[in-house]
Amino acid sequence: MNPPENSAVDDGPAGPSAAPAPTSAAPAPTRATSTAPPAPAGYGSHAVHDTAPAGRWEDAHLSGNGEYGIMVNGGPHRERVVLNHHRYVLPNGTRHLRAPETAHRLEEIRDLVLAGRAPEAQRIWADGAELRWTQSFHPGHALEIATPAHGPVRDYLRSTDFATGEITVGWQDDAGPWRRRSFVSRSDAVVVQEFTGPPAELRLRLTGDLPDCPEDVQHRCTATEAAPGLGLLDARATYPPGQGAYGFEAVTLVHAPGARIDTDGDVLILRGARRVLLLTALDRQEQPGWSTGTIRRRLGRLPADYDTLLSAHTALHTPAYRRATLDLGAGGAAARSADLIERQHKHPERLDPALLELLFHSGRYLLLSASGVLPPRLTGLWIGGWGAAWAGDFTTDANLNLQLAGANLAALPEAVHAHAALVRGQIADWRANARALYGIRGLLAPGRTDGEHGHLFHLDDDWPWPAWLAGADWLLHPLHEYWRTTGDDDFLRAELAGWLIGAAEFFEDFLTRVDDRGQVVFVPSYSPEIAPEGVAGSATVNAVMDVAAGRHALESAVEVCEHLGIEPAAVARWRALLPRLPAYLVNSAGSLTEWAWPGLDGNLDHRHVSHLYPVWPLHEITPDTTPALAEAARRALAGRGDENLSAHGSLHRALAAARLRDAGLARANLLKILGADMLFRSLMTSHNPGLEIYNADAAIALPGLVLELLVDARPGRLDLLPALPEELARGTVRGVACQGRVTVLELDWDLAAGTVRALLRSAVDQVLAVHCRGAGQEITLPAGGEREVRFVLRAP
């Protein structure tokens, strides 16, 4: 139980021995689509509040600038701030690994798979090798802060303001009021912290002593007085030699005017300061040597004023955060976040609108904060201990795209730019994969990456990742959707069109086998991470995800090439190939099969639903354009077992259900997360129920899911409230950025009154079909103009 407000609290756990510029991304506009109201005073849905320190690092409050991240535990007298960096990955010797050179055996592999001898085909790729993992994401150093106690702590509160990215910890004791503020600057690439309070002894230390740190990672930390009122903390760590990068470091410049500064080993001791400013920068070294001097000089050039630095940061962060907002009319401002979590636990069978509203805003905040030099990892941008599950990498067959589900809809192009940066750094590797494995042009993406390269090496005899053909199209889809949302032709011309053409070229060259009806055959093929029942091996034929990706890659390349007036000969070839792609199959139970090949079906209890790629995110199968296939997809979704109730599995199901306009099924899958104890007090989420495994899938994907329940948009058509859960009977959403260059400036609904109102704006002249729960109307939207549409709903 949480302590009541204004009660005395204990410190968080003491740290061991507690002594006491973002890179450029794809060119694109960052237009604000709407402005959300300022965060309300006190508790509210634009901040997370807690009246107890973090009892474990998973409950620490979070801030980030897309490159650095911090985790603030909030212990009044024994604070611990973990410093993270997006590019901190533990070298493990995999940098030199490449995709196997098996192109000369492709026809043999195909014959084996078609003959039902997939394990033999898989062994050709793996050649008996063990499964090699990506380099594991790891924390940097921790800043430990110790102050003396002056009687019991009262009025303790820690909070994170989503609109500013600022974490505040405050309390009172017999000496007076104390406050610590911190944020990670998006403008200056620095961690900024300020401590104010009665004059007292303050002890500061940088340490590498974090849970499960490998013994062969060597740390050296120092503390020095640089000048009167100025101190320095330096921390360096070297990786095991010969495995990859050399090491990583942190430098903290301490401004303590009026304080007497002493040192005790690696501890900096400040006496008599009422206000202390800490500026911290991080770096990773590829080769032996350190950037300490360069970092110190950069920190020394920054203004020694917290509010000045905060103002520069919020000029970038706050407008991005305020582009979209949600009000579910639930009085969320009256409750603390921990209370909302507890209330949901008591009623796991019903959605709590106040909690969902808070999670919407928290999820957008975390997506923005984790996106910059790279998009979010499995843990976003945060980790408090070494040994992250699944290496804390970018798992590309599901998790990464799920976390980006709301990047476009929720008006956060910053996240799309970060994803473009990841893709940009790997396109050459994707081309190398296609050449090595298949001897063809185009792009073949790996099933996971640590962000340093995109070579496909994570495979063994049982995991046939070379057969996952969909990866490039799947990973390029958020960028294609971005172009459809913004009309950013500069980005399209400079990079995206070439990438989409590469995805199409892969399928053009790959699809050389045909069946007895003249349809091309996708062989080998793979539906992540599953095999059909009753057959050997996982490499198969015509996995639906691969077929859908092939069709979408060809159609997207045609679309953008015709838009730009380029590649007419290639467009003609792609158009001729499209009708030869296999059709999807429906089994005797009326369900869409996972493989469009006779005799391959089953295995219904699995966390992945990759065969619903045509439903979400593609809009290939929809209730209005392909009603029979939509019903088959719905049956496949409803009949899918939950396996281990992983967050990404439930979210993927919910997103597909929303596209199929099945509110009950979407709601049921959302409740598998909210009703199953998967929310840490920080509002970060777990991978499995019972707070098992720190994981950002649910936390960051939830805004995208909520918006899909409220708005389903594709060029030329907009569906309002397509899958609204019964608990969300009224509300307002603002700033939804839609494909087709339409912005939902505001959508209000009140089911009790039977009214729905939307205010729309278009960037181009267009005719738009707007639908809402069985009713529809066609409207004309002039470029730059606004139009209001209203619906009167019939009583159920």
PDB file of C-alpha atoms in Angstrom, residues 462-663:
ATOM      1  CA  ASP A 462      15.558 -24.121 -35.509  1.00  0.00           C
ATOM      2  CA  TRP A 463      15.161 -20.405 -36.268  1.00  0.00           C
ATOM      3  CA  PRO A 464      15.001 -19.820 -40.057  1.00  0.00           C
ATOM      4  CA  TRP A 465      15.222 -16.023 -40.135  1.00  0.00           C
ATOM      5  CA  PRO A 466      16.540 -16.008 -43.727  1.00  0.00           C
ATOM      6  CA  ALA A 467      13.052 -17.162 -44.746  1.00  0.00           C
ATOM      7  CA  TRP A 468      11.322 -14.114 -43.206  1.00  0.00           C
ATOM      8  CA  LEU A 469      10.800 -12.139 -46.389  1.00  0.00           C
ATOM      9  CA  ALA A 470       8.474  -9.453 -44.995  1.00  0.00           C
ATOM     10  CA  GLY A 471      10.961  -7.569 -42.849  1.00  0.00           C
ATOM     11  CA  ALA A 472      11.865  -4.688 -45.144  1.00  0.00           C
ATOM     12  CA  ASP A 473       8.277  -3.890 -46.128  1.00  0.00           C
ATOM     13  CA  TRP A 474       7.116  -4.192 -42.496  1.00  0.00           C
ATOM     14  CA  LEU A 475       9.854  -1.873 -41.245  1.00  0.00           C
ATOM     15  CA  LEU A 476       9.370   0.627 -44.071  1.00  0.00           C
ATOM     16  CA  HIS A 477       5.615   0.800 -43.530  1.00  0.00           C
ATOM     17  CA  PRO A 478       5.711   3.482 -40.778  1.00  0.00           C
ATOM     18  CA  LEU A 479       7.783   5.648 -43.150  1.00  0.00           C
ATOM     19  CA  HIS A 480       5.394   5.070 -46.056  1.00  0.00           C
ATOM     20  CA  GLU A 481       2.513   5.900 -43.717  1.00  0.00           C
ATOM     21  CA  TYR A 482       4.369   9.049 -42.665  1.00  0.00           C
ATOM     22  CA  TRP A 483       4.620  10.189 -46.285  1.00  0.00           C
ATOM     23  CA  ARG A 484       0.913   9.508 -46.802  1.00  0.00           C
ATOM     24  CA  THR A 485       0.183  11.504 -43.648  1.00  0.00           C
ATOM     25  CA  THR A 486       2.407  14.523 -44.283  1.00  0.00           C
ATOM     26  CA  GLY A 487       2.970  14.610 -48.033  1.00  0.00           C
ATOM     27  CA  ASP A 488       6.685  15.062 -47.387  1.00  0.00           C
ATOM     28  CA  ASP A 489       7.953  14.741 -50.955  1.00  0.00           C
ATOM     29  CA  ASP A 490      11.442  15.934 -49.999  1.00  0.00           C
ATOM     30  CA  PHE A 491      11.952  12.857 -47.843  1.00  0.00           C
ATOM     31  CA  LEU A 492      10.305  10.683 -50.476  1.00  0.00           C
ATOM     32  CA  ARG A 493      12.647  11.879 -53.225  1.00  0.00           C
ATOM     33  CA  ALA A 494      15.785  11.887 -51.095  1.00  0.00           C
ATOM     34  CA  GLU A 495      15.463   8.452 -49.484  1.00  0.00           C
ATOM     35  CA  LEU A 496      12.125   6.759 -49.045  1.00  0.00           C
ATOM     36  CA  ALA A 497      11.328   6.105 -52.713  1.00  0.00           C
ATOM     37  CA  GLY A 498      14.667   4.342 -53.151  1.00  0.00           C
ATOM     38  CA  TRP A 499      14.013   2.187 -50.105  1.00  0.00           C
ATOM     39  CA  LEU A 500      10.505   1.242 -51.258  1.00  0.00           C
ATOM     40  CA  ILE A 501      11.854   0.421 -54.720  1.00  0.00           C
ATOM     41  CA  GLY A 502      14.461  -1.813 -53.067  1.00  0.00           C
ATOM     42  CA  ALA A 503      11.731  -3.704 -51.209  1.00  0.00           C
ATOM     43  CA  ALA A 504       9.840  -4.250 -54.488  1.00  0.00           C
ATOM     44  CA  GLU A 505      12.990  -5.336 -56.342  1.00  0.00           C
ATOM     45  CA  PHE A 506      13.572  -8.070 -53.782  1.00  0.00           C
ATOM     46  CA  PHE A 507      10.199  -9.664 -54.470  1.00  0.00           C
ATOM     47  CA  GLU A 508      10.508  -9.131 -58.217  1.00  0.00           C
ATOM     48  CA  ASP A 509      13.749 -11.119 -58.238  1.00  0.00           C
ATOM     49  CA  PHE A 510      12.726 -13.652 -55.578  1.00  0.00           C
ATOM     50  CA  LEU A 511       9.401 -14.793 -57.046  1.00  0.00           C
ATOM     51  CA  THR A 512      10.608 -17.231 -59.704  1.00  0.00           C
ATOM     52  CA  ARG A 513       8.821 -20.432 -58.646  1.00  0.00           C
ATOM     53  CA  VAL A 514       5.208 -20.948 -59.776  1.00  0.00           C
ATOM     54  CA  ASP A 515       2.481 -23.419 -58.874  1.00  0.00           C
ATOM     55  CA  ASP A 516       0.364 -25.447 -61.297  1.00  0.00           C
ATOM     56  CA  ARG A 517      -2.038 -22.494 -61.716  1.00  0.00           C
ATOM     57  CA  GLY A 518       0.689 -20.093 -62.717  1.00  0.00           C
ATOM     58  CA  GLN A 519       0.725 -18.250 -59.385  1.00  0.00           C
ATOM     59  CA  VAL A 520       4.118 -17.363 -57.945  1.00  0.00           C
ATOM     60  CA  VAL A 521       5.175 -19.228 -54.831  1.00  0.00           C
ATOM     61  CA  PHE A 522       6.850 -17.677 -51.781  1.00  0.00           C
ATOM     62  CA  VAL A 523       9.384 -20.356 -50.913  1.00  0.00           C
ATOM     63  CA  PRO A 524      11.143 -20.426 -48.536  1.00  0.00           C
ATOM     64  CA  SER A 525       8.835 -18.408 -46.300  1.00  0.00           C
ATOM     65  CA  TYR A 526       8.389 -17.917 -42.551  1.00  0.00           C
ATOM     66  CA  SER A 527       5.651 -16.676 -40.246  1.00  0.00           C
ATOM     67  CA  PRO A 528       7.378 -15.299 -37.120  1.00  0.00           C
ATOM     68  CA  GLU A 529       7.953 -17.156 -34.768  1.00  0.00           C
ATOM     69  CA  ILE A 530       5.751 -20.146 -35.501  1.00  0.00           C
ATOM     70  CA  ALA A 531       5.453 -23.344 -37.531  1.00  0.00           C
ATOM     71  CA  PRO A 532       2.327 -25.099 -38.839  1.00  0.00           C
ATOM     72  CA  GLU A 533       1.051 -28.134 -36.998  1.00  0.00           C
ATOM     73  CA  GLY A 534       1.999 -31.551 -38.236  1.00  0.00           C
ATOM     74  CA  VAL A 535       5.015 -30.588 -40.329  1.00  0.00           C
ATOM     75  CA  ALA A 536       8.734 -30.552 -39.650  1.00  0.00           C
ATOM     76  CA  GLY A 537      10.577 -27.260 -39.360  1.00  0.00           C
ATOM     77  CA  SER A 538       9.455 -23.632 -39.516  1.00  0.00           C
ATOM     78  CA  ALA A 539      10.555 -22.699 -43.048  1.00  0.00           C
ATOM     79  CA  THR A 540       7.385 -23.023 -45.076  1.00  0.00           C
ATOM     80  CA  VAL A 541       5.540 -21.873 -48.186  1.00  0.00           C
ATOM     81  CA  ASN A 542       3.407 -18.751 -48.694  1.00  0.00           C
ATOM     82  CA  ALA A 543       3.342 -17.398 -45.136  1.00  0.00           C
ATOM     83  CA  VAL A 544       0.551 -14.819 -45.252  1.00  0.00           C
ATOM     84  CA  MET A 545       2.752 -12.098 -43.782  1.00  0.00           C
ATOM     85  CA  ASP A 546       5.268 -12.616 -46.573  1.00  0.00           C
ATOM     86  CA  VAL A 547       2.566 -12.667 -49.263  1.00  0.00           C
ATOM     87  CA  ALA A 548       0.997  -9.478 -47.880  1.00  0.00           C
ATOM     88  CA  ALA A 549       4.403  -7.815 -47.666  1.00  0.00           C
ATOM     89  CA  GLY A 550       5.208  -8.756 -51.249  1.00  0.00           C
ATOM     90  CA  ARG A 551       1.925  -7.323 -52.491  1.00  0.00           C
ATOM     91  CA  HIS A 552       2.299  -4.161 -50.425  1.00  0.00           C
ATOM     92  CA  ALA A 553       5.937  -3.654 -51.458  1.00  0.00           C
ATOM     93  CA  LEU A 554       5.016  -3.842 -55.136  1.00  0.00           C
ATOM     94  CA  GLU A 555       1.954  -1.596 -54.743  1.00  0.00           C
ATOM     95  CA  SER A 556       3.849   0.975 -52.678  1.00  0.00           C
ATOM     96  CA  ALA A 557       6.664   1.152 -55.204  1.00  0.00           C
ATOM     97  CA  VAL A 558       4.141   1.641 -58.003  1.00  0.00           C
ATOM     98  CA  GLU A 559       2.400   4.361 -55.979  1.00  0.00           C
ATOM     99  CA  VAL A 560       5.492   6.431 -55.216  1.00  0.00           C
ATOM    100  CA  CYS A 561       7.130   5.975 -58.608  1.00  0.00           C
ATOM    101  CA  GLU A 562       3.992   7.159 -60.379  1.00  0.00           C
ATOM    102  CA  HIS A 563       3.728  10.052 -57.946  1.00  0.00           C
ATOM    103  CA  LEU A 564       7.318  11.110 -58.732  1.00  0.00           C
ATOM    104  CA  GLY A 565       7.157  10.186 -62.410  1.00  0.00           C
ATOM    105  CA  ILE A 566      10.090   7.776 -62.269  1.00  0.00           C
ATOM    106  CA  GLU A 567      10.922   4.156 -63.184  1.00  0.00           C
ATOM    107  CA  PRO A 568       8.139   3.561 -65.760  1.00  0.00           C
ATOM    108  CA  ALA A 569       9.603   0.245 -66.971  1.00  0.00           C
ATOM    109  CA  ALA A 570       9.834  -1.125 -63.434  1.00  0.00           C
ATOM    110  CA  VAL A 571       6.296   0.028 -62.692  1.00  0.00           C
ATOM    111  CA  ALA A 572       5.049  -1.940 -65.702  1.00  0.00           C
ATOM    112  CA  ARG A 573       6.831  -5.098 -64.487  1.00  0.00           C
ATOM    113  CA  TRP A 574       5.471  -4.739 -60.965  1.00  0.00           C
ATOM    114  CA  ARG A 575       1.943  -4.198 -62.230  1.00  0.00           C
ATOM    115  CA  ALA A 576       2.234  -7.364 -64.304  1.00  0.00           C
ATOM    116  CA  LEU A 577       3.509  -9.363 -61.329  1.00  0.00           C
ATOM    117  CA  LEU A 578       0.804  -8.322 -58.848  1.00  0.00           C
ATOM    118  CA  PRO A 579      -2.055 -10.446 -60.281  1.00  0.00           C
ATOM    119  CA  ARG A 580       0.176 -13.527 -60.088  1.00  0.00           C
ATOM    120  CA  LEU A 581       0.552 -13.361 -56.300  1.00  0.00           C
ATOM    121  CA  PRO A 582      -1.289 -16.097 -54.377  1.00  0.00           C
ATOM    122  CA  ALA A 583      -4.688 -15.494 -52.864  1.00  0.00           C
ATOM    123  CA  TYR A 584      -5.298 -15.910 -49.151  1.00  0.00           C
ATOM    124  CA  LEU A 585      -6.996 -19.102 -47.958  1.00  0.00           C
ATOM    125  CA  VAL A 586      -9.870 -19.713 -45.549  1.00  0.00           C
ATOM    126  CA  ASN A 587     -10.037 -23.027 -43.686  1.00  0.00           C
ATOM    127  CA  SER A 588     -13.034 -25.223 -42.917  1.00  0.00           C
ATOM    128  CA  ALA A 589     -13.705 -23.252 -39.712  1.00  0.00           C
ATOM    129  CA  GLY A 590     -14.069 -20.073 -41.739  1.00  0.00           C
ATOM    130  CA  SER A 591     -10.765 -18.609 -40.469  1.00  0.00           C
ATOM    131  CA  LEU A 592      -7.993 -16.968 -42.437  1.00  0.00           C
ATOM    132  CA  THR A 593      -5.090 -19.405 -42.545  1.00  0.00           C
ATOM    133  CA  GLU A 594      -1.573 -18.369 -41.594  1.00  0.00           C
ATOM    134  CA  TRP A 595      -0.144 -19.926 -44.757  1.00  0.00           C
ATOM    135  CA  ALA A 596      -1.705 -19.532 -48.200  1.00  0.00           C
ATOM    136  CA  TRP A 597      -0.697 -23.061 -49.145  1.00  0.00           C
ATOM    137  CA  PRO A 598      -2.812 -26.215 -48.981  1.00  0.00           C
ATOM    138  CA  GLY A 599      -2.175 -28.409 -45.962  1.00  0.00           C
ATOM    139  CA  LEU A 600      -0.500 -25.743 -43.816  1.00  0.00           C
ATOM    140  CA  ASP A 601      -2.611 -24.565 -40.886  1.00  0.00           C
ATOM    141  CA  GLY A 602      -3.116 -24.868 -37.156  1.00  0.00           C
ATOM    142  CA  ASN A 603      -0.955 -23.945 -34.168  1.00  0.00           C
ATOM    143  CA  LEU A 604      -3.578 -21.559 -32.813  1.00  0.00           C
ATOM    144  CA  ASP A 605      -2.093 -20.944 -29.356  1.00  0.00           C
ATOM    145  CA  HIS A 606       0.701 -18.496 -30.103  1.00  0.00           C
ATOM    146  CA  ARG A 607       1.734 -14.988 -29.078  1.00  0.00           C
ATOM    147  CA  HIS A 608       2.267 -13.724 -32.669  1.00  0.00           C
ATOM    148  CA  VAL A 609      -0.507 -12.896 -35.146  1.00  0.00           C
ATOM    149  CA  SER A 610       1.690 -12.047 -38.117  1.00  0.00           C
ATOM    150  CA  HIS A 611      -0.866 -13.348 -40.630  1.00  0.00           C
ATOM    151  CA  LEU A 612      -3.056 -10.351 -39.776  1.00  0.00           C
ATOM    152  CA  TYR A 613      -0.571  -8.009 -41.465  1.00  0.00           C
ATOM    153  CA  PRO A 614      -3.147  -7.393 -44.258  1.00  0.00           C
ATOM    154  CA  VAL A 615      -5.541  -6.129 -41.552  1.00  0.00           C
ATOM    155  CA  TRP A 616      -3.151  -4.056 -39.448  1.00  0.00           C
ATOM    156  CA  PRO A 617      -1.359  -1.993 -40.441  1.00  0.00           C
ATOM    157  CA  LEU A 618      -1.977  -2.461 -44.169  1.00  0.00           C
ATOM    158  CA  HIS A 619      -5.700  -1.836 -44.723  1.00  0.00           C
ATOM    159  CA  GLU A 620      -5.654  -4.550 -47.381  1.00  0.00           C
ATOM    160  CA  ILE A 621      -8.386  -6.532 -45.625  1.00  0.00           C
ATOM    161  CA  THR A 622     -11.167  -4.279 -44.292  1.00  0.00           C
ATOM    162  CA  PRO A 623     -14.850  -4.781 -43.464  1.00  0.00           C
ATOM    163  CA  ASP A 624     -15.924  -2.347 -46.193  1.00  0.00           C
ATOM    164  CA  THR A 625     -13.679  -3.481 -49.073  1.00  0.00           C
ATOM    165  CA  THR A 626     -13.245  -7.231 -48.418  1.00  0.00           C
ATOM    166  CA  PRO A 627     -16.055  -8.224 -46.021  1.00  0.00           C
ATOM    167  CA  ALA A 628     -15.665 -11.999 -46.448  1.00  0.00           C
ATOM    168  CA  LEU A 629     -11.924 -11.927 -45.784  1.00  0.00           C
ATOM    169  CA  ALA A 630     -12.494  -9.503 -42.906  1.00  0.00           C
ATOM    170  CA  GLU A 631     -14.860 -11.993 -41.274  1.00  0.00           C
ATOM    171  CA  ALA A 632     -12.320 -14.783 -41.847  1.00  0.00           C
ATOM    172  CA  ALA A 633      -9.627 -12.635 -40.243  1.00  0.00           C
ATOM    173  CA  ARG A 634     -11.930 -11.870 -37.310  1.00  0.00           C
ATOM    174  CA  ARG A 635     -12.537 -15.578 -36.761  1.00  0.00           C
ATOM    175  CA  ALA A 636      -8.820 -16.281 -36.922  1.00  0.00           C
ATOM    176  CA  LEU A 637      -8.231 -13.550 -34.352  1.00  0.00           C
ATOM    177  CA  ALA A 638     -11.016 -14.673 -32.017  1.00  0.00           C
ATOM    178  CA  GLY A 639      -9.771 -18.255 -32.133  1.00  0.00           C
ATOM    179  CA  ARG A 640      -6.146 -17.427 -31.369  1.00  0.00           C
ATOM    180  CA  GLY A 641      -4.921 -18.592 -27.981  1.00  0.00           C
ATOM    181  CA  ASP A 642      -2.935 -16.306 -25.711  1.00  0.00           C
ATOM    182  CA  GLU A 643       0.070 -18.559 -25.051  1.00  0.00           C
ATOM    183  CA  ASN A 644       1.986 -16.545 -22.397  1.00  0.00           C
ATOM    184  CA  LEU A 645      -0.170 -13.360 -22.456  1.00  0.00           C
ATOM    185  CA  SER A 646       2.778 -11.321 -23.680  1.00  0.00           C
ATOM    186  CA  ALA A 647       2.063  -7.607 -23.990  1.00  0.00           C
ATOM    187  CA  HIS A 648       2.965  -7.422 -27.668  1.00  0.00           C
ATOM    188  CA  GLY A 649       0.645 -10.321 -28.451  1.00  0.00           C
ATOM    189  CA  SER A 650      -2.362  -8.737 -26.767  1.00  0.00           C
ATOM    190  CA  LEU A 651      -1.638  -5.339 -28.320  1.00  0.00           C
ATOM    191  CA  HIS A 652      -1.251  -6.802 -31.791  1.00  0.00           C
ATOM    192  CA  ARG A 653      -4.585  -8.590 -31.403  1.00  0.00           C
ATOM    193  CA  ALA A 654      -6.269  -5.418 -30.140  1.00  0.00           C
ATOM    194  CA  LEU A 655      -4.962  -3.345 -33.060  1.00  0.00           C
ATOM    195  CA  ALA A 656      -6.224  -5.910 -35.556  1.00  0.00           C
ATOM    196  CA  ALA A 657      -9.575  -6.104 -33.778  1.00  0.00           C
ATOM    197  CA  ALA A 658      -9.930  -2.325 -33.978  1.00  0.00           C
ATOM    198  CA  ARG A 659      -9.329  -2.421 -37.737  1.00  0.00           C
ATOM    199  CA  LEU A 660     -11.984  -5.144 -38.001  1.00  0.00           C
ATOM    200  CA  ARG A 661     -14.357  -2.875 -35.996  1.00  0.00           C
ATOM    201  CA  ASP A 662     -14.810  -5.456 -33.272  1.00  0.00           C
ATOM    202  CA  ALA A 663     -14.958  -3.310 -30.128  1.00  0.00           C
TER     203      ALA A 663
END
